[in-house]
Amino acid sequence: MTTTSKTSDFRIGCHLSASEGYLSMAKTAVQIGANTFQFFTRNPRGGTAKPIDPEDVSAFLEYSEQNDIGPILAHASYTLNLCAAEDRIREFARYTLMDDLFRMEFTPGNLYNLHPGSHVQQGVEKGIELIAEALNAAITEEQTTWVLLETMAGKGTEIGRTFEELRSIIDRVHVKDRLGVCLDTCHVFDAGYDIKGNTDQVLETFDRVIGLDRLKAIHINDTKNPFQSHKDRHETIGNGYLGIETLRKVINHPALRHLPFYLETPNELPGYASEIALLKTERTGA
Ligand code: FE
Ligand code: FE
Ligand code: ZN
């Protein structure tokens, strides 16, 4: 199949360190054969964010336009828990979410992924209520950034291990037209959706419960643990319980192939470069 556009329809990248800024991440992406990337908005375990450098941002915007980079995916800190039991932690998470979304508008029209939260001992219902409350306080009608709720493995008291839980959050958010989902292949399998044996059925379930139109990104990871382990440990591509057959199906699936794919596998840059090269050879019709 030939195409008149030089833009690749396969959007593939990996998680990169944000320590040197946006332009540096985009250049690294190009070096390893990627055309997009994911990064943490701030120290994933702490909470401090570097101030936005307007020069870096404008250089990045120009470079990514010229080199066909994007959409980029910002990942919220792991410590951000919108349904924490302790007021202080919850308030901090709410403030961080608002600040992150404010910062995202410097690079308009991109994606922001977050783990919905862990309800600790409060129960799923209470957790969902608190998450929706926080999202309602943060998401504005004017924003251009898509907020994505990640499908979770169900470790501990994580919310988002079922599509129904994500749907209940979405149902309670007032401004829905910038609210979506990021599907993590390791997490859904770990949560108990057999994306390996029944790829089509899992996607049909997703469509029925949430709607495939809300799916905006894929975390493409293999897993160190068998089906329904609820452990959340990523494996390098082809070396885990999902295997290359499943991941090939995912990147080529008619319902998914238009989406951006982000690797979060245990790798340094050379490992990411070879996984990107591998997935490109596995991509059909590109
Ligand atoms: Fe994540
Ligand atoms: Fe993920
Ligand atoms: Zn994970």
CSV table of C-alpha atoms and ligand atoms in Angstrom, one decimal:
chain,number,residue,atom,x,y,z
A,1,MET,CA,0.0,0.0,0.0
A,2,THR,CA,1.4,3.4,-0.9
A,3,THR,CA,0.6,6.7,0.8
A,4,THR,CA,1.1,10.2,-0.3
A,5,SER,CA,1.9,11.4,3.2
A,6,LYS,CA,5.4,11.1,4.6
A,7,THR,CA,3.9,10.8,8.0
A,8,SER,CA,4.0,7.3,9.4
A,9,ASP,CA,0.7,5.9,10.5
A,10,PHE,CA,2.5,3.8,13.1
A,11,ARG,CA,3.0,6.0,16.2
A,12,ILE,CA,5.5,4.3,18.4
A,13,GLY,CA,7.7,5.5,21.2
A,14,CYS,CA,8.9,4.7,24.8
A,15,HIS,CA,9.2,6.2,28.2
A,16,LEU,CA,12.1,8.7,28.3
A,17,SER,CA,13.8,10.7,31.0
A,18,ALA,CA,12.5,14.3,31.2
A,19,SER,CA,15.6,15.6,33.0
A,20,GLU,CA,17.0,17.4,30.0
A,21,GLY,CA,13.7,18.9,28.8
A,22,TYR,CA,11.3,18.5,25.9
A,23,LEU,CA,13.7,19.2,23.0
A,24,SER,CA,16.2,16.6,24.3
A,25,MET,CA,13.4,14.0,24.6
A,26,ALA,CA,12.3,14.6,21.0
A,27,LYS,CA,15.8,14.3,19.7
A,28,THR,CA,16.4,11.1,21.7
A,29,ALA,CA,13.1,9.7,20.2
A,30,VAL,CA,14.3,10.4,16.7
A,31,GLN,CA,17.7,8.7,17.5
A,32,ILE,CA,16.0,5.5,18.7
A,33,GLY,CA,13.6,5.3,15.7
A,34,ALA,CA,10.6,6.6,17.6
A,35,ASN,CA,8.0,9.2,16.5
A,36,THR,CA,6.6,9.8,19.9
A,37,PHE,CA,7.5,9.4,23.6
A,38,GLN,CA,6.2,9.3,27.2
A,39,PHE,CA,7.7,11.1,30.2
A,40,PHE,CA,7.0,11.9,33.8
A,41,THR,CA,5.6,15.4,34.4
A,42,ARG,CA,7.7,15.5,37.6
A,43,ASN,CA,9.8,13.3,39.8
A,44,PRO,CA,7.7,10.1,39.9
A,45,ARG,CA,8.3,9.5,43.6
A,46,GLY,CA,8.7,13.0,44.9
A,47,GLY,CA,6.4,15.7,43.6
A,48,THR,CA,8.5,18.7,42.5
A,49,ALA,CA,8.3,19.7,38.8
A,50,LYS,CA,10.9,21.7,37.0
A,51,PRO,CA,9.6,25.1,35.9
A,52,ILE,CA,8.5,25.2,32.3
A,53,ASP,CA,11.3,26.7,30.1
A,54,PRO,CA,9.5,28.6,27.3
A,55,GLU,CA,12.6,28.4,25.0
A,56,ASP,CA,12.8,24.7,25.4
A,57,VAL,CA,9.1,24.4,24.7
A,58,SER,CA,9.2,26.5,21.6
A,59,ALA,CA,12.3,24.7,20.3
A,60,PHE,CA,10.5,21.4,21.0
A,61,LEU,CA,7.3,22.4,19.2
A,62,GLU,CA,9.3,23.4,16.1
A,63,TYR,CA,11.5,20.3,16.1
A,64,SER,CA,8.5,18.0,16.6
A,65,GLU,CA,6.6,19.6,13.8
A,66,GLN,CA,9.6,19.2,11.5
A,67,ASN,CA,10.3,15.6,12.6
A,68,ASP,CA,6.7,14.4,12.9
A,69,ILE,CA,6.8,13.7,16.6
A,70,GLY,CA,3.7,13.2,18.7
A,71,PRO,CA,1.2,12.9,20.2
A,72,ILE,CA,3.4,12.9,23.4
A,73,LEU,CA,2.1,11.3,26.6
A,74,ALA,CA,2.8,12.8,30.0
A,75,HIS,CA,2.6,10.3,32.8
A,76,ALA,CA,1.5,11.6,36.3
A,77,SER,CA,3.7,10.6,39.3
A,78,TYR,CA,3.0,7.2,40.8
A,79,THR,CA,2.5,8.9,44.2
A,80,LEU,CA,-0.4,10.9,42.9
A,81,ASN,CA,-3.4,9.3,44.6
A,82,LEU,CA,-6.7,11.2,44.1
A,83,CYS,CA,-8.5,8.9,46.4
A,84,ALA,CA,-6.0,8.7,49.3
A,85,ALA,CA,-7.6,8.2,52.7
A,86,GLU,CA,-5.5,11.0,54.2
A,87,ASP,CA,-6.7,14.5,53.5
A,88,ARG,CA,-3.2,15.9,53.2
A,89,ILE,CA,-2.2,13.3,50.5
A,90,ARG,CA,-5.4,13.8,48.6
A,91,GLU,CA,-5.1,17.5,48.6
A,92,PHE,CA,-1.6,17.3,47.4
A,93,ALA,CA,-2.7,15.0,44.6
A,94,ARG,CA,-5.4,17.4,43.6
A,95,TYR,CA,-3.1,20.3,43.5
A,96,THR,CA,-0.5,18.3,41.5
A,97,LEU,CA,-3.2,17.3,39.0
A,98,MET,CA,-4.2,20.9,38.4
A,99,ASP,CA,-0.6,22.1,38.1
A,100,ASP,CA,0.2,19.2,35.7
A,101,LEU,CA,-2.8,20.1,33.5
A,102,PHE,CA,-1.8,23.8,33.5
A,103,ARG,CA,1.7,22.8,32.4
A,104,MET,CA,0.4,20.5,29.7
A,105,GLU,CA,-1.2,23.5,27.9
A,106,PHE,CA,2.3,24.7,27.0
A,107,THR,CA,2.4,21.8,24.6
A,108,PRO,CA,-1.3,21.8,23.5
A,109,GLY,CA,-3.4,18.9,22.3
A,110,ASN,CA,-1.3,16.1,23.8
A,111,LEU,CA,-2.1,13.3,26.3
A,112,TYR,CA,-1.9,13.1,30.1
A,113,ASN,CA,-2.1,9.6,31.7
A,114,LEU,CA,-2.8,8.9,35.3
A,115,HIS,CA,-3.4,5.9,37.5
A,116,PRO,CA,-6.9,6.5,38.9
A,117,GLY,CA,-5.8,5.9,42.5
A,118,SER,CA,-5.8,3.4,45.3
A,119,HIS,CA,-8.7,3.5,47.7
A,120,VAL,CA,-6.7,2.1,50.6
A,121,GLN,CA,-9.4,0.9,53.1
A,122,GLN,CA,-12.2,3.1,51.9
A,123,GLY,CA,-13.8,0.8,49.3
A,124,VAL,CA,-14.1,1.0,45.6
A,125,GLU,CA,-17.3,3.2,45.6
A,126,LYS,CA,-15.7,5.9,47.8
A,127,GLY,CA,-12.6,5.8,45.8
A,128,ILE,CA,-14.4,6.3,42.5
A,129,GLU,CA,-16.3,9.2,44.1
A,130,LEU,CA,-13.1,10.9,45.3
A,131,ILE,CA,-11.4,10.4,41.9
A,132,ALA,CA,-14.3,11.9,40.0
A,133,GLU,CA,-14.5,14.8,42.4
A,134,ALA,CA,-10.8,15.6,41.8
A,135,LEU,CA,-11.2,15.3,38.0
A,136,ASN,CA,-14.2,17.6,38.1
A,137,ALA,CA,-12.2,20.2,40.0
A,138,ALA,CA,-9.3,20.0,37.5
A,139,ILE,CA,-10.6,19.4,34.0
A,140,THR,CA,-11.8,22.6,32.3
A,141,GLU,CA,-13.9,23.0,29.1
A,142,GLU,CA,-11.1,25.1,27.6
A,143,GLN,CA,-8.3,22.6,28.0
A,144,THR,CA,-6.8,21.0,24.9
A,145,THR,CA,-5.1,18.1,26.8
A,146,TRP,CA,-6.7,14.7,26.9
A,147,VAL,CA,-6.8,13.2,30.4
A,148,LEU,CA,-6.4,9.4,30.2
A,149,LEU,CA,-7.3,7.0,33.0
A,150,GLU,CA,-5.0,4.0,32.8
A,151,THR,CA,-6.3,0.4,33.0
A,152,MET,CA,-4.7,-1.1,36.1
A,153,ALA,CA,-3.4,-4.5,37.1
A,154,GLY,CA,-5.4,-4.5,40.4
A,155,LYS,CA,-2.4,-4.5,42.7
A,156,GLY,CA,-3.4,-3.8,46.3
A,157,THR,CA,-6.5,-1.5,46.3
A,158,GLU,CA,-5.9,0.0,42.8
A,159,ILE,CA,-9.0,1.3,41.1
A,160,GLY,CA,-9.2,0.7,37.4
A,161,ARG,CA,-8.7,-3.1,37.3
A,162,THR,CA,-12.1,-3.5,35.6
A,163,PHE,CA,-13.4,-1.5,32.7
A,164,GLU,CA,-16.6,-1.0,34.8
A,165,GLU,CA,-14.6,1.0,37.4
A,166,LEU,CA,-13.2,3.3,34.7
A,167,ARG,CA,-16.7,3.7,33.2
A,168,SER,CA,-18.1,4.7,36.7
A,169,ILE,CA,-15.4,7.4,37.0
A,170,ILE,CA,-16.1,8.7,33.5
A,171,ASP,CA,-19.9,8.7,34.2
A,172,ARG,CA,-19.3,11.1,37.1
A,173,VAL,CA,-17.1,13.5,35.3
A,174,HIS,CA,-19.0,16.6,33.9
A,175,VAL,CA,-16.6,17.6,31.1
A,176,LYS,CA,-16.1,14.4,29.2
A,177,ASP,CA,-14.9,15.5,25.8
A,178,ARG,CA,-11.2,15.5,26.9
A,179,LEU,CA,-11.5,12.4,29.0
A,180,GLY,CA,-10.2,9.0,27.7
A,181,VAL,CA,-8.5,5.8,28.6
A,182,CYS,CA,-5.0,4.4,28.1
A,183,LEU,CA,-4.9,0.6,27.8
A,184,ASP,CA,-1.8,-1.1,29.3
A,185,THR,CA,-1.3,-4.6,27.8
A,186,CYS,CA,0.6,-5.9,30.8
A,187,HIS,CA,-2.0,-4.5,33.2
A,188,VAL,CA,-5.2,-5.8,31.5
A,189,PHE,CA,-3.8,-9.3,31.3
A,190,ASP,CA,-2.7,-9.1,34.9
A,191,ALA,CA,-6.1,-7.8,35.8
A,192,GLY,CA,-7.9,-10.8,34.2
A,193,TYR,CA,-8.7,-9.7,30.7
A,194,ASP,CA,-7.3,-12.4,28.4
A,195,ILE,CA,-5.8,-10.1,25.7
A,196,LYS,CA,-3.6,-13.1,24.7
A,197,GLY,CA,-6.2,-15.8,24.1
A,198,ASN,CA,-9.2,-13.6,23.4
A,199,THR,CA,-8.0,-10.3,22.0
A,200,ASP,CA,-11.2,-9.5,20.1
A,201,GLN,CA,-13.4,-10.4,23.0
A,202,VAL,CA,-11.5,-8.1,25.4
A,203,LEU,CA,-11.8,-5.3,22.9
A,204,GLU,CA,-15.5,-6.0,22.4
A,205,THR,CA,-15.9,-5.8,26.2
A,206,PHE,CA,-14.0,-2.6,26.3
A,207,ASP,CA,-16.2,-1.2,23.6
A,208,ARG,CA,-19.4,-2.3,25.3
A,209,VAL,CA,-18.4,-1.0,28.8
A,210,ILE,CA,-16.4,2.2,28.0
A,211,GLY,CA,-16.5,2.7,24.2
A,212,LEU,CA,-13.5,2.3,21.9
A,213,ASP,CA,-13.9,6.0,21.0
A,214,ARG,CA,-12.5,6.8,24.5
A,215,LEU,CA,-9.4,4.7,23.9
A,216,LYS,CA,-6.6,7.2,23.1
A,217,ALA,CA,-3.3,5.4,23.8
A,218,ILE,CA,-1.7,2.0,24.4
A,219,HIS,CA,1.1,1.0,26.8
A,220,ILE,CA,2.7,-1.8,24.9
A,221,ASN,CA,4.4,-4.0,27.5
A,222,ASP,CA,5.0,-7.7,28.0
A,223,THR,CA,4.4,-9.1,31.5
A,224,LYS,CA,6.6,-11.1,34.0
A,225,ASN,CA,3.6,-12.8,35.5
A,226,PRO,CA,0.9,-15.2,34.3
A,227,PHE,CA,-2.8,-14.3,33.7
A,228,GLN,CA,-4.6,-12.5,36.5
A,229,SER,CA,-1.6,-12.2,38.8
A,230,HIS,CA,-2.4,-8.6,39.9
A,231,LYS,CA,1.3,-8.0,40.3
A,232,ASP,CA,2.1,-5.3,37.7
A,233,ARG,CA,5.6,-6.2,36.6
A,234,HIS,CA,6.5,-5.3,33.0
A,235,GLU,CA,8.7,-7.5,30.8
A,236,THR,CA,10.6,-6.7,27.7
A,237,ILE,CA,8.7,-7.3,24.4
A,238,GLY,CA,8.4,-11.0,23.5
A,239,ASN,CA,10.0,-12.3,26.7
A,240,GLY,CA,7.0,-12.5,28.9
A,241,TYR,CA,3.6,-14.2,29.3
A,242,LEU,CA,2.1,-12.2,26.5
A,243,GLY,CA,4.7,-12.9,23.8
A,244,ILE,CA,5.3,-11.4,20.5
A,245,GLU,CA,2.2,-13.0,18.9
A,246,THR,CA,-0.1,-11.1,21.2
A,247,LEU,CA,1.8,-7.8,20.9
A,248,ARG,CA,1.8,-8.2,17.1
A,249,LYS,CA,-2.0,-8.6,17.2
A,250,VAL,CA,-2.3,-5.5,19.4
A,251,ILE,CA,-0.3,-3.2,17.2
A,252,ASN,CA,-2.0,-4.3,14.0
A,253,HIS,CA,-5.6,-4.7,15.3
A,254,PRO,CA,-8.0,-2.7,13.2
A,255,ALA,CA,-9.6,-1.2,16.4
A,256,LEU,CA,-6.2,-0.1,17.7
A,257,ARG,CA,-3.7,0.4,15.0
A,258,HIS,CA,-4.4,4.1,14.6
A,259,LEU,CA,-3.5,4.7,18.3
A,260,PRO,CA,-0.1,5.8,19.6
A,261,PHE,CA,1.9,3.0,21.3
A,262,TYR,CA,4.3,3.6,24.2
A,263,LEU,CA,6.8,1.1,25.6
A,264,GLU,CA,7.3,0.9,29.3
A,265,THR,CA,9.5,-2.1,29.3
A,266,PRO,CA,12.5,-2.6,31.6
A,267,ASN,CA,15.1,-1.2,29.1
A,268,GLU,CA,17.8,1.4,28.6
A,269,LEU,CA,17.8,3.3,25.3
A,270,PRO,CA,19.5,0.6,23.2
A,271,GLY,CA,16.9,-1.9,24.4
A,272,TYR,CA,14.1,0.5,23.5
A,273,ALA,CA,15.7,1.1,20.1
A,274,SER,CA,15.7,-2.6,19.3
A,275,GLU,CA,12.1,-3.1,20.6
A,276,ILE,CA,11.0,-0.2,18.4
A,277,ALA,CA,12.8,-1.7,15.4
A,278,LEU,CA,11.2,-5.1,16.1
A,279,LEU,CA,7.7,-3.7,16.4
A,280,LYS,CA,8.2,-1.8,13.1
A,281,THR,CA,9.0,-5.1,11.4
A,282,GLU,CA,5.9,-6.7,13.0
A,283,ARG,CA,3.7,-3.9,11.8
A,284,THR,CA,1.6,-4.8,8.7
A,285,GLY,CA,0.7,-2.5,5.9
A,286,ALA,CA,3.1,0.2,7.0
B,1,FE,FE,1.2,3.8,34.4
B,2,FE,FE,1.4,1.6,31.9
B,3,ZN,ZN,2.6,-1.0,35.2
